[in-house]
Amino acid sequence: MNAYRTSLGLNPVKYNPTVSTLSQDWSNNIASRQVIEHRPNFWTDPRALNPNNGAGEIIAVRWDRNAAQLVEWWKSSPAHDALLRDPRFNVIGVGITFTDGNYQTTPNSYTMWGVVNLFGYTTLPAGTVNSPGAGTAPPQLPPPSVCDPIAKHQPPTLDLSAAAIRSTGDLVAVDPSGNLRDYPALGNGTFGPARTVGSGFAGAKEVMTTDWDRDGVIDVIVQMLDGRLLLYPGVVSGGFKAPVTLGSSGWQGMTMAVGTWCGNNRLPQILATDSTGALYLYRNLGLTALVGRTQVGSGVSAIRLSMVDYDADGFQDLLAVEANGNLRLYRGSGLTTPKAEARLVVGTGWTDYSGLRSLKGVTGLNSTGVAGLLSNGTIEYWDLTGGRLTTPSIPISGLGGLKLAQ
């Protein structure tokens, strides 16, 4: 990149390891979601170090792992090339993420994702060096965190047409007999007829779906009324494996949600509140019992939680339904704790809904939204692609008496 700028008579850009953590986090984020998109307002992130003379972001992906060719592609694109040529920029951050995609076997998965953030500063921020590794001391790794993954890998791209739950857009619910029903998302804002995909869930307080072990198949987590927390690993050919006990007791009094709260961790995590309003983050250790928890907040008064990217910034947020019906927003930033800001009430009357479910791909590829189940069996769905609640649609009815899974 600097050779190209120098050939144009421009000053070379310098490297800042703090800015690069911003770039790397976003590269990991989009690679884990298999989505090519820019991060809104990235220049406001504290790791951007307050640029005052311009900001830019360029992204590219490749089937192979030739990072130099990312730059060549940027040069061939007029919009990206304009950022490479911008004389205001003097500092960059670089993020590269390699995934398990393979062109021959998984043609829909790229193997390399690249993000470069370019900033202009009147005064270079502390830690800026000419190139990676050129400082007097190596960049300091962040301290260990509950967000750190136990492993990093991209799940395989599987055909889920025979699986119990076929997509993250499906509606899933438990009927009074304890049968698990799946209503497949059709991709156009509607759902197909119910399929019975499991049984034995009559003792559930809450049911949640997620790819807990990142094997490419959607699993079911069940919060039992007797206090156990059970994981039913999904099988690509249909059904579920024998349950794994994630927690043996004490879970009946928790209000919980499951999702990828941590921006640097592709494994889902659990956020849960207790009766005092303390908010805890539970680290995903795979197909084994949870060990310990980390308090990441307090004063979260909730009778129901849902984890979803409400503001469309690429990071999961927490929606809390309070006893008075207020829907309160706790925005996430990919870090352990919610953002330190005023907690906005983004809705009222939400005790009308007996369950909430965050969904992806309901109204189109990569769309995000949340569904609520009314007592009359009607599902209302809010598309959150615009980063806020709007008028809901009613894509399906007839779910009266069912328990909607998260």
Coordinates of C-alpha atoms in Angstrom, one line a residue, residues 55-324:
A55 CA -11.7 8.5 8.2
G56 CA -12.2 5.6 5.8
E57 CA -12.7 1.9 5.7
I58 CA -12.0 -0.6 2.9
I59 CA -13.0 -4.3 2.9
A60 CA -12.2 -7.2 0.6
V61 CA -12.4 -10.9 0.5
R62 CA -10.7 -13.6 -1.4
W63 CA -11.0 -17.3 -2.2
D64 CA -7.3 -17.8 -1.7
R65 CA -5.0 -16.3 1.0
N66 CA -3.0 -13.9 -1.0
A67 CA -3.2 -10.6 1.1
A68 CA -1.2 -8.6 -1.6
Q69 CA -4.0 -9.3 -4.0
L70 CA -6.5 -7.5 -1.7
V71 CA -4.6 -4.3 -2.3
E72 CA -4.6 -4.9 -6.0
W73 CA -8.4 -5.3 -6.0
W74 CA -8.8 -2.1 -4.0
K75 CA -6.6 -0.3 -6.6
S76 CA -8.9 -1.5 -9.4
S77 CA -12.1 -0.2 -7.6
P78 CA -12.5 3.6 -8.0
A79 CA -14.2 4.1 -4.7
H80 CA -11.6 2.1 -2.8
D81 CA -8.7 3.5 -4.8
A82 CA -9.8 7.0 -3.7
L83 CA -9.3 6.0 -0.1
L84 CA -5.8 4.6 -0.9
R85 CA -5.0 7.9 -2.6
D86 CA -6.4 10.3 0.0
P87 CA -3.6 12.6 1.1
R88 CA -5.3 13.3 4.5
F89 CA -4.6 9.8 5.8
N90 CA -1.5 9.2 7.8
V91 CA -2.3 6.2 10.0
I92 CA -3.9 2.8 9.2
G93 CA -5.1 -0.3 11.1
V94 CA -5.1 -3.7 9.4
G95 CA -7.2 -6.7 10.2
I96 CA -6.9 -10.1 8.3
T97 CA -9.1 -13.1 9.2
F98 CA -8.5 -16.6 7.7
T99 CA -11.4 -19.0 7.7
D100 CA -12.0 -22.6 6.8
G101 CA -13.7 -22.0 3.5
N102 CA -12.4 -23.9 0.5
Y103 CA -13.2 -22.9 -3.1
Q104 CA -13.6 -26.5 -4.3
T105 CA -15.7 -27.8 -1.3
T106 CA -17.4 -24.7 0.1
P107 CA -17.7 -22.3 -2.9
N108 CA -19.9 -19.9 -0.9
S109 CA -17.3 -19.4 1.8
Y110 CA -14.3 -17.1 1.3
T111 CA -11.0 -18.1 3.0
M112 CA -9.6 -14.6 3.7
W113 CA -11.3 -11.4 4.9
G114 CA -9.4 -8.1 5.0
V115 CA -10.3 -4.8 6.7
V116 CA -8.2 -1.6 6.6
N117 CA -9.1 1.5 8.5
L118 CA -7.5 4.8 7.4
F119 CA -7.4 7.9 9.6
G120 CA -6.0 11.4 9.4
Y121 CA -4.6 13.1 12.5
T122 CA -3.0 16.5 13.1
T123 CA -0.9 14.9 15.8
L124 CA 0.0 11.2 15.4
P125 CA -1.5 9.1 18.3
A126 CA 0.8 7.4 20.8
G127 CA 2.1 4.1 19.7
T128 CA 2.2 4.9 16.0
V129 CA 5.1 3.3 14.2
N130 CA 6.3 3.1 10.6
S131 CA 5.2 -0.5 10.2
P132 CA 4.1 -3.5 12.2
G133 CA 6.8 -4.6 14.6
A134 CA 8.8 -1.4 14.1
G135 CA 8.2 0.0 17.6
T136 CA 10.6 -0.1 20.4
A137 CA 8.4 -2.7 22.1
P138 CA 6.0 -5.2 20.7
P139 CA 2.3 -4.4 20.9
Q140 CA 0.8 -5.4 24.1
L141 CA -1.9 -8.1 23.9
P142 CA -5.1 -7.3 25.8
P143 CA -5.5 -8.9 29.1
P144 CA -7.4 -12.3 29.2
S145 CA -11.1 -11.8 29.1
V146 CA -14.2 -14.0 29.5
C147 CA -14.9 -13.1 25.9
D148 CA -11.8 -15.0 24.7
P149 CA -12.8 -18.0 22.6
I150 CA -11.6 -21.5 23.5
A151 CA -11.0 -22.1 19.8
K152 CA -11.2 -20.2 16.5
H153 CA -12.6 -21.8 13.4
Q154 CA -15.2 -21.2 10.7
P155 CA -18.0 -23.8 10.8
P156 CA -18.5 -25.8 7.7
T157 CA -21.2 -24.9 5.1
L158 CA -23.7 -27.7 5.4
D159 CA -27.0 -28.6 3.7
L160 CA -29.5 -28.2 6.5
S161 CA -32.5 -29.3 4.5
A162 CA -32.9 -32.5 6.6
A163 CA -31.9 -30.9 10.0
A164 CA -34.5 -30.2 12.7
I165 CA -34.0 -26.5 12.5
R166 CA -33.0 -25.4 9.0
S167 CA -32.0 -21.8 9.5
T168 CA -31.6 -19.0 12.0
G169 CA -34.8 -17.4 10.6
D170 CA -37.0 -20.3 11.6
L171 CA -39.7 -19.9 14.2
V172 CA -39.3 -22.6 16.9
A173 CA -41.9 -23.3 19.6
V174 CA -42.9 -25.9 22.2
D175 CA -46.5 -27.1 22.3
P176 CA -48.4 -28.1 25.5
S177 CA -47.4 -31.8 25.0
G178 CA -43.7 -30.9 24.9
N179 CA -43.2 -31.4 21.2
L180 CA -40.7 -29.1 19.5
R181 CA -42.2 -27.4 16.3
D182 CA -40.2 -25.7 13.6
Y183 CA -41.8 -23.2 11.2
P184 CA -39.3 -22.7 8.4
A185 CA -38.5 -19.2 7.2
L186 CA -39.2 -18.9 3.5
G187 CA -37.0 -15.8 3.0
N188 CA -39.8 -13.5 1.9
G189 CA -41.2 -12.5 5.3
T190 CA -43.4 -15.6 5.6
F191 CA -43.1 -19.0 7.2
G192 CA -43.9 -22.5 6.1
P193 CA -46.2 -25.0 7.9
A194 CA -45.1 -26.5 11.2
R195 CA -42.9 -29.5 11.4
T196 CA -42.6 -31.6 14.6
V197 CA -38.8 -32.0 15.1
G198 CA -38.5 -33.2 18.7
S199 CA -40.3 -34.2 21.9
G200 CA -39.8 -34.3 25.6
F201 CA -39.6 -30.6 26.2
A202 CA -42.6 -30.3 28.5
G203 CA -40.5 -29.3 31.5
A204 CA -38.9 -26.3 29.8
K205 CA -39.1 -22.8 31.3
E206 CA -37.4 -21.3 28.2
V207 CA -36.1 -22.8 24.9
M208 CA -33.3 -21.2 22.9
T209 CA -31.7 -22.1 19.6
T210 CA -28.1 -21.5 18.5
D211 CA -25.1 -23.2 16.9
W212 CA -23.5 -23.6 20.4
D213 CA -20.6 -25.8 19.2
R214 CA -20.1 -24.1 15.8
D215 CA -20.4 -27.3 13.8
G216 CA -22.7 -25.7 11.3
V217 CA -25.9 -27.3 12.7
I218 CA -28.4 -25.4 15.0
D219 CA -28.7 -26.7 18.5
V220 CA -31.3 -26.3 21.2
I221 CA -30.6 -25.0 24.8
V222 CA -33.4 -25.7 27.3
Q223 CA -33.7 -23.9 30.6
M224 CA -35.6 -26.4 32.8
L225 CA -38.1 -25.6 35.5
D226 CA -36.2 -28.0 37.8
G227 CA -33.1 -25.7 37.5
R228 CA -31.1 -27.6 34.9
L229 CA -29.6 -26.1 31.8
L230 CA -29.5 -28.7 28.9
L231 CA -28.0 -28.6 25.4
Y232 CA -29.4 -30.7 22.7
P233 CA -26.8 -30.8 19.8
G234 CA -28.4 -30.8 16.4
V235 CA -27.7 -33.5 13.8
V236 CA -27.4 -32.5 10.2
S237 CA -29.5 -35.5 9.1
G238 CA -32.3 -34.6 11.5
G239 CA -33.1 -34.8 15.2
F240 CA -30.8 -34.1 18.2
K241 CA -28.1 -36.0 20.1
A242 CA -28.5 -36.9 23.8
P243 CA -28.5 -33.8 26.0
V244 CA -25.4 -32.3 27.5
T245 CA -25.8 -30.8 31.0
L246 CA -24.5 -27.2 30.9
G247 CA -25.8 -26.5 34.4
S248 CA -27.0 -28.9 37.0
S249 CA -29.0 -26.6 39.2
G250 CA -30.1 -23.0 39.9
W251 CA -31.1 -21.9 36.4
Q252 CA -34.8 -21.8 37.1
G253 CA -34.5 -18.3 38.7
M254 CA -32.4 -16.8 35.9
T255 CA -33.6 -14.7 33.0
M256 CA -31.4 -15.4 30.1
A257 CA -30.5 -14.9 26.4
V258 CA -28.1 -16.6 24.0
G259 CA -26.1 -15.0 21.2
T260 CA -22.7 -13.9 20.0
W261 CA -22.3 -11.0 22.5
C262 CA -18.5 -11.0 22.3
G263 CA -17.2 -9.5 19.0
N264 CA -14.0 -11.6 19.1
N265 CA -15.7 -14.9 19.8
R266 CA -17.6 -16.9 17.2
L267 CA -19.0 -19.2 19.8
P268 CA -22.3 -18.1 21.3
Q269 CA -22.4 -17.0 24.9
I270 CA -25.1 -16.7 27.6
L271 CA -26.2 -13.4 29.2
A272 CA -28.4 -13.9 32.3
T273 CA -29.8 -11.8 35.1
D274 CA -30.7 -12.9 38.6
S275 CA -33.4 -11.6 41.0
T276 CA -31.2 -8.7 42.1
G277 CA -30.7 -7.4 38.5
A278 CA -27.1 -8.5 38.3
L279 CA -26.1 -9.3 34.7
Y280 CA -23.7 -12.2 34.1
L281 CA -21.8 -13.4 31.1
Y282 CA -21.1 -17.1 30.8
R283 CA -18.3 -18.3 28.6
N284 CA -19.0 -21.1 26.1
L285 CA -16.7 -24.1 26.8
G286 CA -18.2 -26.3 24.2
L287 CA -20.0 -29.6 24.9
T288 CA -19.3 -29.5 28.6
A289 CA -20.6 -27.9 31.7
L290 CA -20.3 -24.1 32.2
V291 CA -17.7 -23.1 34.7
G292 CA -18.0 -19.8 36.6
R293 CA -19.5 -16.5 35.4
T294 CA -18.4 -12.9 35.1
Q295 CA -20.7 -10.0 36.3
V296 CA -20.9 -7.5 33.5
G297 CA -23.7 -5.2 34.6
S298 CA -26.2 -4.4 37.3
G299 CA -29.7 -2.9 37.7
V300 CA -31.0 -5.0 34.7
S301 CA -34.6 -5.5 35.8
A302 CA -36.0 -7.9 33.2
I303 CA -38.7 -10.6 33.0
R304 CA -37.5 -11.5 29.5
L305 CA -34.3 -10.9 27.5
S306 CA -33.5 -11.1 23.8
M307 CA -30.1 -10.7 22.2
V308 CA -30.2 -9.1 18.8
D309 CA -28.3 -6.5 16.7
Y310 CA -30.9 -3.8 17.4
D311 CA -29.0 -0.8 16.1
A312 CA -27.5 -2.5 13.0
D313 CA -23.9 -1.8 13.9
G314 CA -22.7 -5.4 13.7
F315 CA -22.7 -6.1 17.4
Q316 CA -25.3 -7.9 19.5
D317 CA -27.4 -5.8 21.9
L318 CA -29.6 -6.8 24.8
L319 CA -33.4 -6.0 24.8
A320 CA -34.9 -6.3 28.3
V321 CA -38.6 -6.5 28.9
E322 CA -39.4 -4.9 32.3
A323 CA -42.3 -5.8 34.5
N324 CA -44.1 -2.5 33.6

